[in-house]
mmCIF file of C-alpha atoms in Angstrom:
data_model
loop_
_atom_site.group_PDB
_atom_site.id
_atom_site.type_symbol
_atom_site.label_atom_id
_atom_site.label_comp_id
_atom_site.label_asym_id
_atom_site.label_seq_id
_atom_site.Cartn_x
_atom_site.Cartn_y
_atom_site.Cartn_z
ATOM 1 C CA MET M 1 38.825 -50.106 1.557
ATOM 2 C CA VAL M 2 36.091 -51.603 2.990
ATOM 3 C CA PHE M 3 34.854 -50.429 6.210
ATOM 4 C CA ASN M 4 30.812 -52.845 6.942
ATOM 5 C CA ASP M 5 31.770 -52.672 10.507
ATOM 6 C CA ILE M 6 32.238 -48.574 11.120
ATOM 7 C CA LYS M 7 29.713 -48.051 8.160
ATOM 8 C CA PRO M 8 27.148 -44.659 9.380
ATOM 9 C CA LYS M 9 23.763 -44.655 8.497
ATOM 10 C CA THR M 10 22.342 -41.498 8.383
ATOM 11 C CA LYS M 11 24.246 -38.217 7.101
ATOM 12 C CA ARG M 12 23.978 -36.917 10.586
ATOM 13 C CA GLU M 13 25.892 -39.695 11.613
ATOM 14 C CA LEU M 14 28.603 -39.373 8.605
ATOM 15 C CA VAL M 15 29.614 -36.423 9.500
ATOM 16 C CA LEU M 16 30.061 -37.490 12.838
ATOM 17 C CA MET M 17 32.574 -39.644 12.453
ATOM 18 C CA GLN M 18 34.179 -37.405 9.864
ATOM 19 C CA GLN M 19 34.633 -34.985 12.737
ATOM 20 C CA LEU M 20 35.785 -37.092 14.959
ATOM 21 C CA LEU M 21 38.408 -38.538 12.576
ATOM 22 C CA ALA M 22 39.303 -34.599 11.984
ATOM 23 C CA SER M 23 39.988 -33.360 15.321
ATOM 24 C CA THR M 24 42.163 -36.453 16.891
ATOM 25 C CA LYS M 25 45.658 -37.044 15.726
ATOM 26 C CA THR M 26 46.951 -39.928 18.092
ATOM 27 C CA LEU M 27 46.523 -43.556 18.853
ATOM 28 C CA GLU M 28 46.283 -41.733 22.256
ATOM 29 C CA SER M 29 43.844 -39.308 22.010
ATOM 30 C CA ALA M 30 41.590 -41.888 19.804
ATOM 31 C CA ARG M 31 41.564 -44.507 23.113
ATOM 32 C CA ILE M 32 39.860 -41.333 24.716
ATOM 33 C CA ALA M 33 38.010 -40.207 22.277
ATOM 34 C CA PHE M 34 36.458 -42.794 19.354
ATOM 35 C CA PRO M 35 33.401 -44.966 19.750
ATOM 36 C CA GLU M 36 34.403 -48.873 20.477
ATOM 37 C CA LYS M 37 33.394 -49.555 17.285
ATOM 38 C CA LEU M 38 35.812 -46.654 15.138
ATOM 39 C CA LEU M 39 38.852 -47.508 17.812
ATOM 40 C CA LEU M 40 39.151 -51.768 16.744
ATOM 41 C CA ALA M 41 38.391 -50.335 13.496
ATOM 42 C CA VAL M 42 41.138 -48.169 13.480
ATOM 43 C CA THR M 43 43.579 -50.606 15.582
ATOM 44 C CA GLN M 44 42.556 -54.262 13.430
ATOM 45 C CA GLU M 45 43.536 -52.411 10.199
ATOM 46 C CA MET M 46 46.859 -51.207 11.368
ATOM 47 C CA ASN M 47 47.536 -54.823 13.088
ATOM 48 C CA ALA M 48 46.441 -56.095 9.129
ATOM 49 C CA THR M 49 48.334 -53.569 6.752
ATOM 50 C CA LYS M 50 50.680 -52.640 9.458
ATOM 51 C CA GLN M 51 50.728 -48.715 8.757
ATOM 52 C CA ASN M 52 50.875 -46.256 11.261
ATOM 53 C CA PHE M 53 47.460 -44.442 12.466
ATOM 54 C CA GLU M 54 47.838 -41.587 10.343
ATOM 55 C CA THR M 55 47.812 -43.367 7.449
ATOM 56 C CA VAL M 56 44.753 -45.936 8.672
ATOM 57 C CA ILE M 57 43.026 -42.171 9.692
ATOM 58 C CA LYS M 58 43.260 -41.229 5.905
ATOM 59 C CA ASP M 59 41.915 -44.436 4.674
ATOM 60 C CA ILE M 60 39.305 -44.033 7.015
ATOM 61 C CA LYS M 61 38.321 -40.431 5.594
ATOM 62 C CA LEU M 62 38.498 -41.053 2.152
ATOM 63 C CA TYR M 63 36.474 -44.168 2.707
ATOM 64 C CA LEU M 64 33.713 -42.179 4.534
ATOM 65 C CA ASN M 65 33.920 -39.411 1.541
ATOM 66 C CA ASN M 66 33.812 -41.150 -1.290
ATOM 67 C CA MET M 67 30.070 -42.638 -0.038
ATOM 68 C CA LYS M 68 26.309 -41.734 -1.823
ATOM 69 C CA SER M 69 24.193 -40.433 0.011
ATOM 70 C CA ILE M 70 20.049 -41.533 -0.876
ATOM 71 C CA LYS M 71 17.362 -38.400 -0.167
ATOM 72 C CA VAL M 72 14.686 -39.721 1.481
ATOM 73 C CA TYR M 73 12.075 -36.984 2.390
ATOM 74 C CA ILE M 74 9.338 -37.487 4.809
ATOM 75 C CA ALA M 75 6.904 -35.262 6.887
ATOM 76 C CA PHE M 76 8.303 -35.613 10.424
ATOM 77 C CA GLU M 77 11.901 -36.306 12.424
ATOM 78 C CA PRO M 78 12.361 -40.167 12.109
ATOM 79 C CA THR M 79 12.583 -42.390 15.713
ATOM 80 C CA MET M 80 16.092 -44.400 16.159
ATOM 81 C CA LYS M 81 13.474 -47.620 15.343
ATOM 82 C CA LEU M 82 11.907 -46.385 11.797
ATOM 83 C CA LEU M 83 15.394 -45.111 10.795
ATOM 84 C CA ASP M 84 16.564 -48.910 11.750
ATOM 85 C CA ARG M 85 13.143 -49.665 9.515
ATOM 86 C CA MET M 86 14.148 -47.224 6.541
ATOM 87 C CA TYR M 87 17.989 -48.262 6.740
ATOM 88 C CA HIS M 88 16.657 -52.045 6.365
ATOM 89 C CA ALA M 89 13.696 -51.139 3.457
ATOM 90 C CA PHE M 90 15.699 -50.179 1.271
ATOM 91 C CA GLY M 91 19.340 -52.769 1.615
ATOM 92 C CA ILE M 92 22.006 -50.971 1.660
ATOM 93 C CA ASP M 93 23.506 -53.169 4.729
ATOM 94 C CA GLN M 94 26.615 -53.746 1.214
ATOM 95 C CA THR M 95 26.681 -50.970 -0.180
ATOM 96 C CA GLU M 96 28.341 -48.027 0.078
ATOM 97 C CA ARG M 97 24.763 -45.868 0.740
ATOM 98 C CA TYR M 98 23.841 -43.664 3.434
ATOM 99 C CA LEU M 99 20.649 -41.904 4.725
ATOM 100 C CA GLU M 100 19.802 -38.529 4.227
ATOM 101 C CA ILE M 101 17.124 -37.511 6.308
ATOM 102 C CA LEU M 102 14.951 -34.383 4.567
ATOM 103 C CA ARG M 103 12.090 -33.293 6.550
ATOM 104 C CA ASP M 104 9.421 -31.861 4.184
ATOM 105 C CA GLU M 105 6.266 -31.199 6.765
ATOM 106 C CA SER M 106 3.695 -30.751 3.395
ATOM 107 C CA LEU M 107 3.730 -34.643 2.788
ATOM 108 C CA VAL M 108 0.821 -36.578 3.600
ATOM 109 C CA GLY M 109 2.117 -39.740 4.005
ATOM 110 C CA GLY M 110 4.853 -42.027 2.202
ATOM 111 C CA VAL M 111 8.044 -40.993 0.566
ATOM 112 C CA LYS M 112 10.034 -38.900 -2.099
ATOM 113 C CA VAL M 113 13.357 -40.701 -2.769
ATOM 114 C CA VAL M 114 15.480 -39.699 -4.923
ATOM 115 C CA ILE M 115 19.226 -41.605 -5.431
ATOM 116 C CA ASP M 116 22.221 -40.264 -8.019
ATOM 117 C CA GLY M 117 19.717 -37.735 -9.494
ATOM 118 C CA LYS M 118 16.279 -39.577 -10.261
ATOM 119 C CA GLN M 119 13.193 -38.438 -8.118
ATOM 120 C CA TYR M 120 10.771 -41.115 -6.790
ATOM 121 C CA ASP M 121 7.037 -40.551 -5.201
ATOM 122 C CA GLN M 122 5.399 -42.723 -2.468
ATOM 123 C CA THR M 123 3.538 -39.618 -1.139
ATOM 124 C CA ILE M 124 -0.263 -40.106 -0.714
ATOM 125 C CA ASP M 125 -0.227 -36.687 -2.691
ATOM 126 C CA LYS M 126 0.515 -39.710 -6.098
ATOM 127 C CA VAL M 127 -1.697 -41.444 -5.057
ATOM 128 C CA ILE M 128 -5.045 -39.132 -4.762
ATOM 129 C CA TYR M 129 -2.860 -37.823 -8.138
ATOM 130 C CA GLU M 130 -3.069 -40.866 -10.061
ATOM 131 C CA LYS M 131 -6.718 -41.556 -8.532
ATOM 132 C CA CYS M 132 -8.408 -38.086 -9.517
ATOM 133 C CA ILE M 133 -7.040 -37.736 -13.349
ATOM 134 C CA MET N 1 -49.206 131.788 -14.804
ATOM 135 C CA ILE N 2 -45.122 131.579 -15.917
ATOM 136 C CA ILE N 3 -43.975 127.488 -15.991
ATOM 137 C CA GLU N 4 -41.455 127.654 -14.410
ATOM 138 C CA PRO N 5 -38.170 127.074 -17.525
ATOM 139 C CA PHE N 6 -37.130 124.384 -14.055
ATOM 140 C CA PHE N 7 -39.741 122.790 -14.536
ATOM 141 C CA ILE N 8 -39.177 122.529 -18.877
ATOM 142 C CA THR N 9 -35.582 121.650 -18.113
ATOM 143 C CA GLY N 10 -35.655 118.626 -16.095
ATOM 144 C CA LEU N 11 -38.840 117.766 -17.966
ATOM 145 C CA LEU N 12 -36.544 117.799 -20.962
ATOM 146 C CA THR N 13 -34.253 115.660 -20.003
ATOM 147 C CA VAL N 14 -36.557 112.992 -19.025
ATOM 148 C CA PHE N 15 -37.577 112.881 -22.152
ATOM 149 C CA ALA N 16 -34.803 112.779 -23.501
ATOM 150 C CA CYS N 17 -33.719 109.830 -20.895
ATOM 151 C CA LEU N 18 -35.995 108.301 -21.804
ATOM 152 C CA ILE N 19 -35.477 108.468 -25.471
ATOM 153 C CA LEU N 20 -32.398 107.334 -24.614
ATOM 154 C CA ILE N 21 -33.038 104.751 -22.463
ATOM 155 C CA VAL N 22 -35.624 103.446 -25.264
ATOM 156 C CA LEU N 23 -33.070 103.311 -28.418
ATOM 157 C CA SER N 24 -30.496 101.478 -26.490
ATOM 158 C CA LEU N 25 -32.964 99.054 -26.219
ATOM 159 C CA VAL N 26 -33.817 98.849 -29.914
ATOM 160 C CA VAL N 27 -29.833 98.809 -30.511
ATOM 161 C CA LEU N 28 -30.202 96.054 -27.787
ATOM 162 C CA TYR N 29 -32.907 94.460 -29.034
ATOM 163 C CA PHE N 30 -31.055 94.017 -32.404
ATOM 164 C CA ARG N 31 -28.796 92.417 -31.470
ATOM 165 C CA SER N 32 -29.976 89.798 -29.955
ATOM 166 C CA SER N 33 -32.241 88.913 -33.249
ATOM 167 C CA ARG N 34 -29.201 89.199 -34.417
ATOM 168 C CA ALA N 35 -26.592 86.978 -32.436
ATOM 169 C CA LEU N 36 -30.147 84.624 -31.929
ATOM 170 C CA SER N 37 -29.960 84.041 -35.725
ATOM 171 C CA ALA N 38 -26.857 83.563 -35.602
ATOM 172 C CA LEU N 39 -26.684 81.093 -33.179
ATOM 173 C CA ASN N 40 -30.008 79.684 -34.663
ATOM 174 C CA THR N 41 -27.898 79.254 -38.546
ATOM 175 C CA GLU N 42 -25.263 77.144 -36.496
ATOM 176 C CA PHE N 43 -27.282 75.344 -34.546
ATOM 177 C CA ILE N 44 -28.992 74.343 -37.830
ATOM 178 C CA LEU N 45 -26.035 73.680 -39.834
ATOM 179 C CA TYR N 46 -24.132 71.438 -36.583
ATOM 180 C CA LYS N 47 -27.683 69.712 -37.090
ATOM 181 C CA ARG N 48 -27.670 68.639 -40.427
ATOM 182 C CA ASP N 49 -23.682 67.710 -40.244
ATOM 183 C CA GLN N 50 -24.293 65.182 -37.887
ATOM 184 C CA GLU N 51 -27.709 64.218 -39.228
ATOM 185 C CA SER N 52 -26.042 63.269 -41.719
ATOM 186 C CA GLN N 53 -22.760 61.736 -40.149
ATOM 187 C CA ALA N 54 -25.231 59.723 -37.986
ATOM 188 C CA ARG N 55 -27.264 58.608 -41.806
ATOM 189 C CA ALA N 56 -23.611 57.335 -42.594
ATOM 190 C CA ALA N 57 -23.158 55.347 -39.672
ATOM 191 C CA LEU N 58 -26.666 53.897 -39.702
ATOM 192 C CA GLU N 59 -25.591 52.733 -43.316
ATOM 193 C CA ALA N 60 -23.071 51.316 -42.099
ATOM 194 C CA ALA N 61 -24.713 49.325 -39.467
ATOM 195 C CA THR N 62 -27.344 49.134 -41.573
ATOM 196 C CA LYS N 63 -25.086 47.534 -44.884
ATOM 197 C CA LYS N 64 -22.963 44.941 -41.847
ATOM 198 C CA ALA N 65 -25.829 44.020 -40.928
ATOM 199 C CA GLN N 66 -27.019 43.225 -44.423
ATOM 200 C CA GLU N 67 -23.773 40.932 -44.604
ATOM 201 C CA ILE N 68 -23.929 39.205 -41.413
ATOM 202 C CA ILE N 69 -27.444 38.631 -42.411
ATOM 203 C CA SER N 70 -27.342 36.800 -45.317
ATOM 204 C CA SER N 71 -24.439 34.951 -44.917
ATOM 205 C CA THR N 72 -26.259 33.875 -41.689
ATOM 206 C CA GLN N 73 -26.434 29.795 -41.830
ATOM 207 C CA LEU N 74 -29.704 29.171 -39.938
ATOM 208 C CA PHE N 75 -33.095 31.360 -41.029
ATOM 209 C CA SER N 76 -33.741 30.861 -44.127
ATOM 210 C CA GLU N 77 -33.477 32.832 -47.079
ATOM 211 C CA GLU N 78 -37.197 34.190 -46.693
ATOM 212 C CA THR N 79 -36.796 35.456 -43.038
ATOM 213 C CA LYS N 80 -33.049 36.632 -44.079
ATOM 214 C CA LYS N 81 -34.513 38.937 -46.823
ATOM 215 C CA TRP N 82 -37.567 40.245 -44.032
ATOM 216 C CA VAL N 83 -34.736 41.065 -41.830
ATOM 217 C CA MET N 84 -33.182 42.977 -44.023
ATOM 218 C CA ASP N 85 -36.279 44.861 -45.369
ATOM 219 C CA ALA N 86 -37.470 45.529 -41.805
ATOM 220 C CA VAL N 87 -34.118 46.756 -41.049
ATOM 221 C CA SER N 88 -33.978 49.441 -43.818
ATOM 222 C CA LYS N 89 -37.396 50.378 -43.127
ATOM 223 C CA SER N 90 -36.228 51.567 -39.443
ATOM 224 C CA ILE N 91 -33.482 53.169 -41.000
ATOM 225 C CA ALA N 92 -35.321 55.335 -43.991
ATOM 226 C CA HIS N 93 -38.855 56.016 -40.705
ATOM 227 C CA GLY N 94 -35.766 57.004 -38.501
ATOM 228 C CA SER N 95 -37.407 55.826 -35.507
ATOM 229 C CA SER N 96 -35.888 52.276 -33.131
ATOM 230 C CA THR N 97 -38.020 50.508 -34.470
ATOM 231 C CA TYR N 98 -35.370 47.322 -32.501
ATOM 232 C CA ASP N 99 -37.578 46.408 -30.403
ATOM 233 C CA GLN N 100 -40.759 45.748 -32.586
ATOM 234 C CA ILE N 101 -37.387 44.008 -35.452
ATOM 235 C CA ILE N 102 -36.895 41.527 -32.346
ATOM 236 C CA SER N 103 -40.038 40.996 -31.380
ATOM 237 C CA ASP N 104 -41.266 40.116 -34.694
ATOM 238 C CA LEU N 105 -37.936 38.432 -35.297
ATOM 239 C CA GLY N 106 -38.084 37.090 -32.444
ATOM 240 C CA ALA N 107 -41.461 34.887 -33.964
ATOM 241 C CA LYS N 108 -40.535 34.413 -37.269
ATOM 242 C CA SER N 109 -37.165 32.194 -36.512
ATOM 243 C CA ILE N 110 -39.081 30.478 -34.030
ATOM 244 C CA GLN N 111 -40.620 28.991 -36.777
ATOM 245 C CA ASP N 112 -37.304 28.823 -38.731
ATOM 246 C CA LEU N 113 -36.323 27.008 -35.817
ATOM 247 C CA LEU N 114 -38.885 24.799 -35.299
ATOM 248 C CA SER N 115 -38.640 23.448 -39.070
ATOM 249 C CA TYR N 116 -34.868 23.385 -38.228
ATOM 250 C CA SER N 117 -35.054 21.142 -35.161
ATOM 251 C CA GLU N 118 -37.910 18.566 -37.239
ATOM 252 C CA GLY N 119 -35.890 18.657 -40.531
ATOM 253 C CA LEU N 120 -32.120 17.800 -37.545
ATOM 254 C CA LYS N 121 -34.608 15.297 -35.488
ATOM 255 C CA LYS N 122 -36.103 13.560 -39.358
ATOM 256 C CA SER N 123 -32.475 13.346 -39.884
ATOM 257 C CA ILE N 124 -31.744 12.296 -35.996
ATOM 258 C CA GLU N 125 -34.258 9.603 -36.486
ATOM 259 C CA SER N 126 -33.489 8.306 -39.847
ATOM 260 C CA GLU N 127 -29.044 7.823 -39.048
ATOM 261 C CA THR N 128 -30.030 6.442 -35.359
ATOM 262 C CA SER N 129 -32.243 3.635 -37.313
ATOM 263 C CA LYS N 130 -29.412 3.759 -39.124
ATOM 264 C CA LEU N 131 -26.722 3.276 -36.094
ATOM 265 C CA THR N 132 -29.197 -0.046 -34.121
ATOM 266 C CA GLU N 133 -29.411 -1.582 -37.036
ATOM 267 C CA HIS N 134 -25.855 -1.723 -37.134
ATOM 268 C CA TYR N 135 -25.417 -2.215 -34.021
ATOM 269 C CA GLU N 136 -27.261 -4.628 -33.870
ATOM 270 C CA ASN N 137 -26.000 -6.467 -37.043
ATOM 271 C CA GLN N 138 -22.566 -6.374 -34.756
ATOM 272 C CA LEU N 139 -23.604 -7.908 -32.013
ATOM 273 C CA LYS N 140 -25.182 -11.056 -34.291
ATOM 274 C CA ILE N 141 -22.403 -11.470 -35.801
ATOM 275 C CA GLU N 142 -19.986 -11.389 -32.085
ATOM 276 C CA GLU N 143 -22.918 -13.881 -30.522
ATOM 277 C CA GLN N 144 -21.978 -15.999 -33.625
ATOM 278 C CA SER N 145 -18.399 -16.086 -33.072
ATOM 279 C CA PHE N 146 -19.408 -16.166 -29.723
ATOM 280 C CA HIS N 147 -20.431 -19.336 -30.086
ATOM 281 C CA GLN N 148 -17.567 -20.858 -32.483
ATOM 282 C CA THR N 149 -15.361 -19.604 -30.384
ATOM 283 C CA LEU N 150 -16.879 -21.199 -26.522
ATOM 284 C CA GLU N 151 -18.043 -24.512 -28.674
ATOM 285 C CA LYS N 152 -14.055 -24.637 -29.829
ATOM 286 C CA ASN N 153 -13.111 -24.233 -26.173
ATOM 287 C CA GLU N 154 -15.083 -26.484 -24.388
ATOM 288 C CA GLU N 155 -12.807 -29.749 -24.412
ATOM 289 C CA GLN N 156 -10.600 -26.644 -23.656
ATOM 290 C CA ILE N 157 -13.390 -25.426 -21.090
ATOM 291 C CA PHE N 158 -14.205 -29.629 -19.478
ATOM 292 C CA LYS N 159 -10.421 -29.975 -18.616
ATOM 293 C CA ASP N 160 -9.851 -26.396 -16.665
ATOM 294 C CA VAL N 161 -12.564 -27.380 -14.502
ATOM 295 C CA LYS N 162 -11.453 -30.910 -13.858
ATOM 296 C CA THR N 163 -8.264 -29.331 -12.846
ATOM 297 C CA LYS N 164 -9.500 -27.847 -10.679
ATOM 298 C CA ALA N 165 -12.063 -29.738 -8.902
ATOM 299 C CA THR N 166 -9.042 -31.814 -9.434
ATOM 300 C CA ALA N 167 -7.463 -29.720 -7.168
ATOM 301 C CA LEU N 168 -9.977 -29.206 -4.713
ATOM 302 C CA LEU N 169 -10.820 -32.688 -4.296
ATOM 303 C CA SER N 170 -6.594 -33.971 -4.068
ATOM 304 C CA GLU N 171 -6.576 -30.930 -0.988
ATOM 305 C CA ILE N 172 -9.526 -32.641 0.924
ATOM 306 C CA LEU N 173 -8.471 -35.857 0.689
ATOM 307 C CA ARG N 174 -4.693 -34.441 1.720
ATOM 308 C CA ASP N 175 -6.014 -33.459 4.432
ATOM 309 C CA ALA N 176 -8.237 -36.389 5.787
ATOM 310 C CA ALA N 177 -4.926 -38.678 5.377
ATOM 311 C CA LYS N 178 -2.943 -35.909 7.405
ATOM 312 C CA LYS N 179 -5.778 -36.088 10.292
ATOM 313 C CA ALA N 180 -6.807 -39.757 9.696
ATOM 314 C CA LEU N 181 -3.446 -41.559 10.227
ATOM 315 C CA THR N 182 -1.861 -42.126 13.351
ATOM 316 C CA GLU N 183 1.631 -42.432 14.005
ATOM 317 C CA GLU N 184 2.304 -46.283 13.282
ATOM 318 C CA GLU N 185 0.228 -45.581 10.424
ATOM 319 C CA SER N 186 2.253 -43.418 8.762
ATOM 320 C CA GLU N 187 5.192 -45.972 10.499
ATOM 321 C CA ASN N 188 4.637 -48.289 8.152
ATOM 322 C CA LEU N 189 3.415 -46.443 5.200
ATOM 323 C CA ILE N 190 6.965 -45.280 4.601
ATOM 324 C CA VAL N 191 8.380 -48.668 5.159
ATOM 325 C CA ASP N 192 5.884 -49.773 2.519
ATOM 326 C CA SER N 193 6.820 -46.995 -0.371
ATOM 327 C CA ILE N 194 10.794 -47.500 0.607
ATOM 328 C CA GLU N 195 10.431 -51.420 -0.799
ATOM 329 C CA LYS N 196 8.405 -50.482 -3.273
ATOM 330 C CA ILE N 197 9.941 -48.232 -5.422
ATOM 331 C CA LYS N 198 12.827 -50.299 -4.117
ATOM 332 C CA LYS N 199 10.859 -53.330 -6.117
ATOM 333 C CA GLU N 200 9.740 -51.116 -9.468
ATOM 334 C CA HIS N 201 12.894 -48.661 -9.893
ATOM 335 C CA GLY N 202 15.461 -52.253 -8.312
ATOM 336 C CA PHE N 203 18.174 -49.871 -7.329
ATOM 337 C CA THR N 204 21.806 -50.323 -5.176
#
């Protein structure tokens, strides 16, 4: 089951969504607490599958739990604009992945990325090291 | 003229007293003389006894001195003999020549010690020369070994130097880059880096 409309882009968004889903028990309280996109996704799913609120919420939780992260190490806290740029640069719109932004002040410039346990280094440190050696 | 009988009696009495006194003095003299003679004899005997004891002690001491002298390593045989003779002579003459012996011995032993120290000096010089030669050789061997080790490890040394120089240069460049990059440039760098990683490794 895929919920592209409500897919979180970052870990922070994922965690917030999970907390919201955990604390909302009824459709009535969801109408108050949920963001518009999330509420719409829930109601659409309920109508499409003829399932009740609890079942749909359970499906969404499962979907969110199965998402995988891309760890990105940068030297400073990114702005929303930069986050968007990074998200699109990765091209993961159609994938079930989110960005986990981790701050590492020792980095001078560029990024370090960890995907499925593999590390990719595109920092200035690496460039300097390669040039010097 | 009639001599008074009392006068004669008195005179006789005086004579008698005088004789008695003389007699007693003579007796006293003989008795004293005898006592003195006995004392003298006793003294002579005592003296003889003491002398024989002293002689015995001296002989024992001489024997002991001779044992010590003969066992000492410091003096030559000639010096030892001279000392023994001197000690024996002093005993024979019955006079104390200890100071004289020591004085003479001092002069004689200094010669011995000088010759001893000369010999020792030569021995030390010889040993020192041997040791010096030995250490010089050791030093040469160590030096050769060091040069060989140095040549072998030259490559490693250069590598270590290069690594450290690189680390230092890297540090300088990092600091320079940190200061030089603007916020916009940093953001662009991040996005460019992500695109490069995606292109090189391709992930979904």
